[in-house]
Amino acid sequence: MEADSYTGHVLLVMAPMGSGKGTLERYAFAHFPELLFAVSCTTRQPRPGETDGQEYHFITRTAFEQKIENEEFLEWAEFGGNLYGTLKSELLTPLVNGQLILNEIELQGIEQIKELIPAANRTIVYIEAGEWTDLVNRALARAPMSPAELEKRRERYAHEVAAKPYADIVIDNRDGKLESAQAAFVAVIEDIYRTIKQAQR
Ligand code: 5GP
C-alpha cells in the first residue's frame, strides 16, 4: 500500500505511565463511536482487567519473532524487557479507507512511524502528567513500591518523557486538569476528522 493512497489518519498517543491516558482515551471512544483503536502485539503478561485482542494481542516471544520474520509489523520495539509492535494490518487498512485510528506507542516506535507515515496523515499527541515527583507520589499513595520497582518506574518515566519533543500537540493532564484535558483531546480529534473530510472532497 502506497503512502499517497492514504486518506485516513493515525493519532499516535504517547504518555508516561500514570498519566491518565486510559481515562482520556475512554472518554474519546465514548465521544466518537467511529474512532478505531490499533490493537498492538506484546509479549508482556496481561494486567488484571486486560483481555486478549482488546488492549493487546498477548503473544509469546516466539510468535512475536515469527511476525517480525514475516514482516507483519509496521514498527516494533523492546520496552521494559518486553516486545511491542504495531501490525501493518491494523493501521494501513484504516489509512487507505479514510478512517481515524488511535495507536498507543513509545519513543522508538514514533521514530520508526515518522519515516513511514506522511506528516499529513499522522498527529502525535503527548499527555503531560507532571514531574516525576508528582507521578511517584500519586503512585505511592495508591500502593507501596519496593526500591527496585521504584527505580524501574523512574527509568521508564525517563524514557517516556523523552518522547515529548516529538509531539505535535501536548495535552496537559496534570492533577486537577482532567476536564480541560478531555475537552482538548476531543478538540484534537474533531480537527482531524475535519481534515479527513476536507481531503476527501
Ligand atoms: P504498557 O506495557 O504499559 O501497556 O506499554 C508500555 C509502552 O509501550 C507504552 O508507552 C505504550 O504506549 C507502548 N506501546 C504499546 N503498544 C506499542 C506498539 O505497538 N509499539 C510501540 N513501539 N510501543 C507500544
mmCIF file of C-alpha atoms and ligand atoms in Angstrom:
data_model
loop_
_atom_site.group_PDB
_atom_site.id
_atom_site.type_symbol
_atom_site.label_atom_id
_atom_site.label_comp_id
_atom_site.label_asym_id
_atom_site.label_seq_id
_atom_site.Cartn_x
_atom_site.Cartn_y
_atom_site.Cartn_z
ATOM 1 C CA MET A 1 0.000 0.000 0.000
ATOM 2 C CA GLU A 2 1.490 3.306 -1.118
ATOM 3 C CA ALA A 3 1.572 6.299 1.213
ATOM 4 C CA ASP A 4 -0.052 8.502 -1.447
ATOM 5 C CA SER A 5 -3.191 6.350 -1.277
ATOM 6 C CA TYR A 6 -3.716 7.253 2.394
ATOM 7 C CA THR A 7 -6.888 9.225 3.017
ATOM 8 C CA GLY A 8 -7.155 8.341 6.707
ATOM 9 C CA HIS A 9 -5.191 9.452 9.737
ATOM 10 C CA VAL A 10 -3.298 7.971 12.675
ATOM 11 C CA LEU A 11 -3.494 9.537 16.110
ATOM 12 C CA LEU A 12 -0.333 8.450 17.904
ATOM 13 C CA VAL A 13 -0.630 8.732 21.658
ATOM 14 C CA MET A 14 2.426 8.858 23.890
ATOM 15 C CA ALA A 15 2.157 9.181 27.636
ATOM 16 C CA PRO A 16 4.082 8.327 30.765
ATOM 17 C CA MET A 17 2.687 5.595 32.970
ATOM 18 C CA GLY A 18 0.190 7.097 35.415
ATOM 19 C CA SER A 19 -0.704 9.971 33.078
ATOM 20 C CA GLY A 20 -4.398 9.110 32.976
ATOM 21 C CA LYS A 21 -4.102 8.136 29.305
ATOM 22 C CA GLY A 22 -6.677 5.351 29.722
ATOM 23 C CA THR A 23 -9.282 7.701 31.186
ATOM 24 C CA LEU A 24 -8.773 10.224 28.393
ATOM 25 C CA GLU A 25 -8.979 7.549 25.730
ATOM 26 C CA ARG A 26 -12.150 6.008 27.160
ATOM 27 C CA TYR A 27 -13.710 9.463 27.067
ATOM 28 C CA ALA A 28 -12.685 9.896 23.426
ATOM 29 C CA PHE A 29 -14.008 6.473 22.382
ATOM 30 C CA ALA A 30 -17.363 7.211 24.069
ATOM 31 C CA HIS A 31 -17.489 10.558 22.241
ATOM 32 C CA PHE A 32 -16.506 9.228 18.789
ATOM 33 C CA PRO A 33 -18.024 5.784 18.150
ATOM 34 C CA GLU A 34 -16.314 5.618 14.734
ATOM 35 C CA LEU A 35 -12.815 6.092 16.229
ATOM 36 C CA LEU A 36 -10.724 2.930 15.820
ATOM 37 C CA PHE A 37 -8.084 1.512 18.177
ATOM 38 C CA ALA A 38 -4.983 -0.235 16.821
ATOM 39 C CA VAL A 39 -4.541 -3.427 18.822
ATOM 40 C CA SER A 40 -0.781 -3.944 19.120
ATOM 41 C CA CYS A 41 1.019 -7.191 19.845
ATOM 42 C CA THR A 42 3.015 -7.561 23.036
ATOM 43 C CA THR A 43 4.959 -10.254 24.818
ATOM 44 C CA ARG A 44 4.168 -8.840 28.262
ATOM 45 C CA GLN A 45 1.671 -10.575 30.534
ATOM 46 C CA PRO A 46 -1.871 -9.188 30.643
ATOM 47 C CA ARG A 47 -2.585 -6.983 33.657
ATOM 48 C CA PRO A 48 -5.742 -7.572 35.698
ATOM 49 C CA GLY A 49 -8.741 -6.447 33.681
ATOM 50 C CA GLU A 50 -6.994 -6.719 30.289
ATOM 51 C CA THR A 51 -8.444 -9.020 27.635
ATOM 52 C CA ASP A 52 -6.565 -10.638 24.776
ATOM 53 C CA GLY A 53 -7.491 -8.950 21.490
ATOM 54 C CA GLN A 54 -8.817 -5.866 23.221
ATOM 55 C CA GLU A 55 -5.923 -3.874 24.762
ATOM 56 C CA TYR A 56 -3.298 -6.042 23.043
ATOM 57 C CA HIS A 57 -2.777 -9.327 21.285
ATOM 58 C CA PHE A 58 -0.818 -11.051 24.049
ATOM 59 C CA ILE A 59 1.587 -13.400 22.313
ATOM 60 C CA THR A 60 4.753 -15.328 23.102
ATOM 61 C CA ARG A 61 8.216 -14.065 22.186
ATOM 62 C CA THR A 62 8.483 -16.892 19.635
ATOM 63 C CA ALA A 63 5.207 -15.880 17.994
ATOM 64 C CA PHE A 64 6.335 -12.235 18.029
ATOM 65 C CA GLU A 65 9.653 -13.107 16.401
ATOM 66 C CA GLN A 66 7.789 -15.065 13.736
ATOM 67 C CA LYS A 67 5.727 -11.976 12.941
ATOM 68 C CA ILE A 68 8.933 -9.907 12.663
ATOM 69 C CA GLU A 69 10.254 -12.532 10.242
ATOM 70 C CA ASN A 70 7.001 -12.409 8.228
ATOM 71 C CA GLU A 71 7.239 -8.587 8.092
ATOM 72 C CA GLU A 72 3.824 -8.207 9.703
ATOM 73 C CA PHE A 73 4.849 -5.201 11.779
ATOM 74 C CA LEU A 74 4.930 -1.599 10.655
ATOM 75 C CA GLU A 75 7.184 -0.944 13.651
ATOM 76 C CA TRP A 76 8.215 -2.784 16.773
ATOM 77 C CA ALA A 77 10.344 -2.061 19.826
ATOM 78 C CA GLU A 78 11.644 -3.606 23.019
ATOM 79 C CA PHE A 79 10.498 -1.718 26.087
ATOM 80 C CA GLY A 80 10.954 -2.692 29.725
ATOM 81 C CA GLY A 81 12.077 -6.189 28.705
ATOM 82 C CA ASN A 82 9.000 -6.839 26.531
ATOM 83 C CA LEU A 83 8.347 -6.561 22.814
ATOM 84 C CA TYR A 84 5.623 -4.301 21.427
ATOM 85 C CA GLY A 85 4.603 -3.961 17.783
ATOM 86 C CA THR A 86 2.052 -2.293 15.552
ATOM 87 C CA LEU A 87 0.613 -4.639 12.961
ATOM 88 C CA LYS A 88 0.513 -3.332 9.395
ATOM 89 C CA SER A 89 -2.951 -4.870 9.090
ATOM 90 C CA GLU A 90 -4.256 -2.738 11.982
ATOM 91 C CA LEU A 91 -3.009 0.587 10.685
ATOM 92 C CA LEU A 92 -2.764 0.525 6.925
ATOM 93 C CA THR A 93 -6.316 -0.579 6.116
ATOM 94 C CA PRO A 94 -7.920 2.345 8.027
ATOM 95 C CA LEU A 95 -5.386 4.699 6.438
ATOM 96 C CA VAL A 96 -6.483 3.631 2.977
ATOM 97 C CA ASN A 97 -10.165 3.638 3.966
ATOM 98 C CA GLY A 98 -10.180 7.241 5.198
ATOM 99 C CA GLN A 99 -10.654 6.301 8.869
ATOM 100 C CA LEU A 100 -9.066 7.635 12.040
ATOM 101 C CA ILE A 101 -7.175 5.138 14.170
ATOM 102 C CA LEU A 102 -5.616 5.696 17.585
ATOM 103 C CA ASN A 103 -2.332 3.950 18.279
ATOM 104 C CA GLU A 104 -0.513 3.962 21.621
ATOM 105 C CA ILE A 105 3.208 3.970 21.127
ATOM 106 C CA GLU A 106 6.526 4.734 22.787
ATOM 107 C CA LEU A 107 9.574 6.655 21.598
ATOM 108 C CA GLN A 108 11.305 4.057 19.405
ATOM 109 C CA GLY A 109 8.026 3.307 17.640
ATOM 110 C CA ILE A 110 7.435 7.005 16.949
ATOM 111 C CA GLU A 111 10.881 7.321 15.400
ATOM 112 C CA GLN A 112 10.038 4.487 13.001
ATOM 113 C CA ILE A 113 6.485 5.601 12.201
ATOM 114 C CA LYS A 114 7.613 9.131 11.391
ATOM 115 C CA GLU A 115 9.585 7.666 8.488
ATOM 116 C CA LEU A 116 6.695 5.519 7.275
ATOM 117 C CA ILE A 117 3.555 7.632 7.507
ATOM 118 C CA PRO A 118 3.477 11.091 5.901
ATOM 119 C CA ALA A 119 3.087 14.030 8.313
ATOM 120 C CA ALA A 120 -0.265 14.895 6.709
ATOM 121 C CA ASN A 121 -1.642 11.533 7.838
ATOM 122 C CA ARG A 122 -0.488 11.487 11.439
ATOM 123 C CA THR A 123 -0.808 13.524 14.609
ATOM 124 C CA ILE A 124 1.385 12.853 17.606
ATOM 125 C CA VAL A 125 -0.112 13.674 20.981
ATOM 126 C CA TYR A 126 1.809 13.622 24.239
ATOM 127 C CA ILE A 127 -0.099 13.522 27.501
ATOM 128 C CA GLU A 128 1.619 15.628 30.127
ATOM 129 C CA ALA A 129 1.277 14.106 33.568
ATOM 130 C CA GLY A 130 3.626 16.288 35.566
ATOM 131 C CA GLU A 131 7.078 15.843 37.047
ATOM 132 C CA TRP A 132 8.471 12.516 38.235
ATOM 133 C CA THR A 133 7.939 13.532 41.881
ATOM 134 C CA ASP A 134 4.211 14.215 41.242
ATOM 135 C CA LEU A 135 3.760 10.892 39.481
ATOM 136 C CA VAL A 136 5.648 8.875 42.041
ATOM 137 C CA ASN A 137 3.794 10.460 44.932
ATOM 138 C CA ARG A 138 0.487 9.687 43.238
ATOM 139 C CA ALA A 139 1.528 6.054 42.655
ATOM 140 C CA LEU A 140 2.836 5.659 46.205
ATOM 141 C CA ALA A 141 -0.428 6.995 47.603
ATOM 142 C CA ARG A 142 -2.197 4.108 45.836
ATOM 143 C CA ALA A 143 0.204 1.273 46.673
ATOM 144 C CA PRO A 144 3.643 0.805 48.265
ATOM 145 C CA MET A 145 6.604 0.113 45.966
ATOM 146 C CA SER A 146 9.952 -1.544 46.586
ATOM 147 C CA PRO A 147 13.118 0.494 45.845
ATOM 148 C CA ALA A 148 13.778 -1.799 42.865
ATOM 149 C CA GLU A 149 10.282 -1.236 41.467
ATOM 150 C CA LEU A 150 10.668 2.484 42.061
ATOM 151 C CA GLU A 151 13.936 2.553 40.126
ATOM 152 C CA LYS A 152 12.329 0.636 37.245
ATOM 153 C CA ARG A 153 9.473 3.130 37.162
ATOM 154 C CA ARG A 154 11.920 6.040 37.198
ATOM 155 C CA GLU A 155 13.805 4.622 34.211
ATOM 156 C CA ARG A 156 10.538 4.098 32.412
ATOM 157 C CA TYR A 157 9.486 7.684 33.114
ATOM 158 C CA ALA A 158 12.802 8.997 31.737
ATOM 159 C CA HIS A 159 12.234 7.059 28.501
ATOM 160 C CA GLU A 160 8.625 8.177 28.191
ATOM 161 C CA VAL A 161 9.254 11.837 28.906
ATOM 162 C CA ALA A 162 11.988 11.863 26.231
ATOM 163 C CA ALA A 163 9.198 11.345 23.695
ATOM 164 C CA LYS A 164 7.651 14.734 24.425
ATOM 165 C CA PRO A 165 9.687 16.766 21.873
ATOM 166 C CA TYR A 166 8.254 14.547 19.107
ATOM 167 C CA ALA A 167 4.701 15.626 19.868
ATOM 168 C CA ASP A 168 2.664 17.855 17.576
ATOM 169 C CA ILE A 169 0.328 18.558 20.477
ATOM 170 C CA VAL A 170 0.842 18.338 24.247
ATOM 171 C CA ILE A 171 -2.260 17.823 26.376
ATOM 172 C CA ASP A 172 -1.940 18.943 29.974
ATOM 173 C CA ASN A 173 -3.448 16.248 32.193
ATOM 174 C CA ARG A 174 -1.693 17.140 35.444
ATOM 175 C CA ASP A 175 -3.651 16.857 38.683
ATOM 176 C CA GLY A 176 -6.965 18.682 38.524
ATOM 177 C CA LYS A 177 -6.831 19.186 34.742
ATOM 178 C CA LEU A 178 -8.926 16.215 33.622
ATOM 179 C CA GLU A 179 -11.882 18.200 32.314
ATOM 180 C CA SER A 180 -9.802 20.582 30.220
ATOM 181 C CA ALA A 181 -7.640 17.659 29.049
ATOM 182 C CA GLN A 182 -10.760 15.776 27.893
ATOM 183 C CA ALA A 183 -12.001 18.851 26.038
ATOM 184 C CA ALA A 184 -8.580 19.361 24.437
ATOM 185 C CA PHE A 185 -8.380 15.712 23.358
ATOM 186 C CA VAL A 186 -11.863 15.843 21.804
ATOM 187 C CA ALA A 187 -10.952 19.088 20.011
ATOM 188 C CA VAL A 188 -7.839 17.451 18.524
ATOM 189 C CA ILE A 189 -9.919 14.526 17.234
ATOM 190 C CA GLU A 190 -12.634 16.816 15.822
ATOM 191 C CA ASP A 191 -9.932 18.726 13.998
ATOM 192 C CA ILE A 192 -8.539 15.545 12.488
ATOM 193 C CA TYR A 193 -11.981 14.403 11.311
ATOM 194 C CA ARG A 194 -12.419 17.827 9.679
ATOM 195 C CA THR A 195 -9.066 17.419 7.892
ATOM 196 C CA ILE A 196 -10.016 13.933 6.692
ATOM 197 C CA LYS A 197 -13.349 15.199 5.316
ATOM 198 C CA GLN A 198 -11.714 18.161 3.574
ATOM 199 C CA ALA A 199 -9.117 15.916 1.938
ATOM 200 C CA GLN A 200 -11.854 13.593 0.678
ATOM 201 C CA ARG A 201 -13.844 16.370 -1.020
HETATM 202 P P1 5GP B 1 2.273 -0.987 28.640
HETATM 203 O O1 5GP B 1 3.048 -2.225 28.920
HETATM 204 O O2 5GP B 1 2.207 -0.069 29.824
HETATM 205 O O3 5GP B 1 0.896 -1.284 28.080
HETATM 206 O O4 5GP B 1 3.018 -0.194 27.472
HETATM 207 C C1 5GP B 1 4.362 0.148 27.556
HETATM 208 C C2 5GP B 1 4.690 1.182 26.486
HETATM 209 O O5 5GP B 1 4.626 0.574 25.189
HETATM 210 C C3 5GP B 1 3.703 2.366 26.442
HETATM 211 O O6 5GP B 1 4.452 3.561 26.258
HETATM 212 C C4 5GP B 1 2.863 2.051 25.235
HETATM 213 O O7 5GP B 1 2.287 3.191 24.641
HETATM 214 C C5 5GP B 1 3.887 1.413 24.327
HETATM 215 N N1 5GP B 1 3.307 0.618 23.245
HETATM 216 C C6 5GP B 1 2.111 -0.020 23.209
HETATM 217 N N2 5GP B 1 1.924 -0.614 22.028
HETATM 218 C C7 5GP B 1 3.017 -0.336 21.285
HETATM 219 C C8 5GP B 1 3.403 -0.663 19.937
HETATM 220 O O8 5GP B 1 2.708 -1.323 19.188
HETATM 221 N N3 5GP B 1 4.621 -0.223 19.542
HETATM 222 C C9 5GP B 1 5.430 0.529 20.337
HETATM 223 N N4 5GP B 1 6.593 0.922 19.835
HETATM 224 N N5 5GP B 1 5.096 0.864 21.597
HETATM 225 C C10 5GP B 1 3.913 0.435 22.067
#
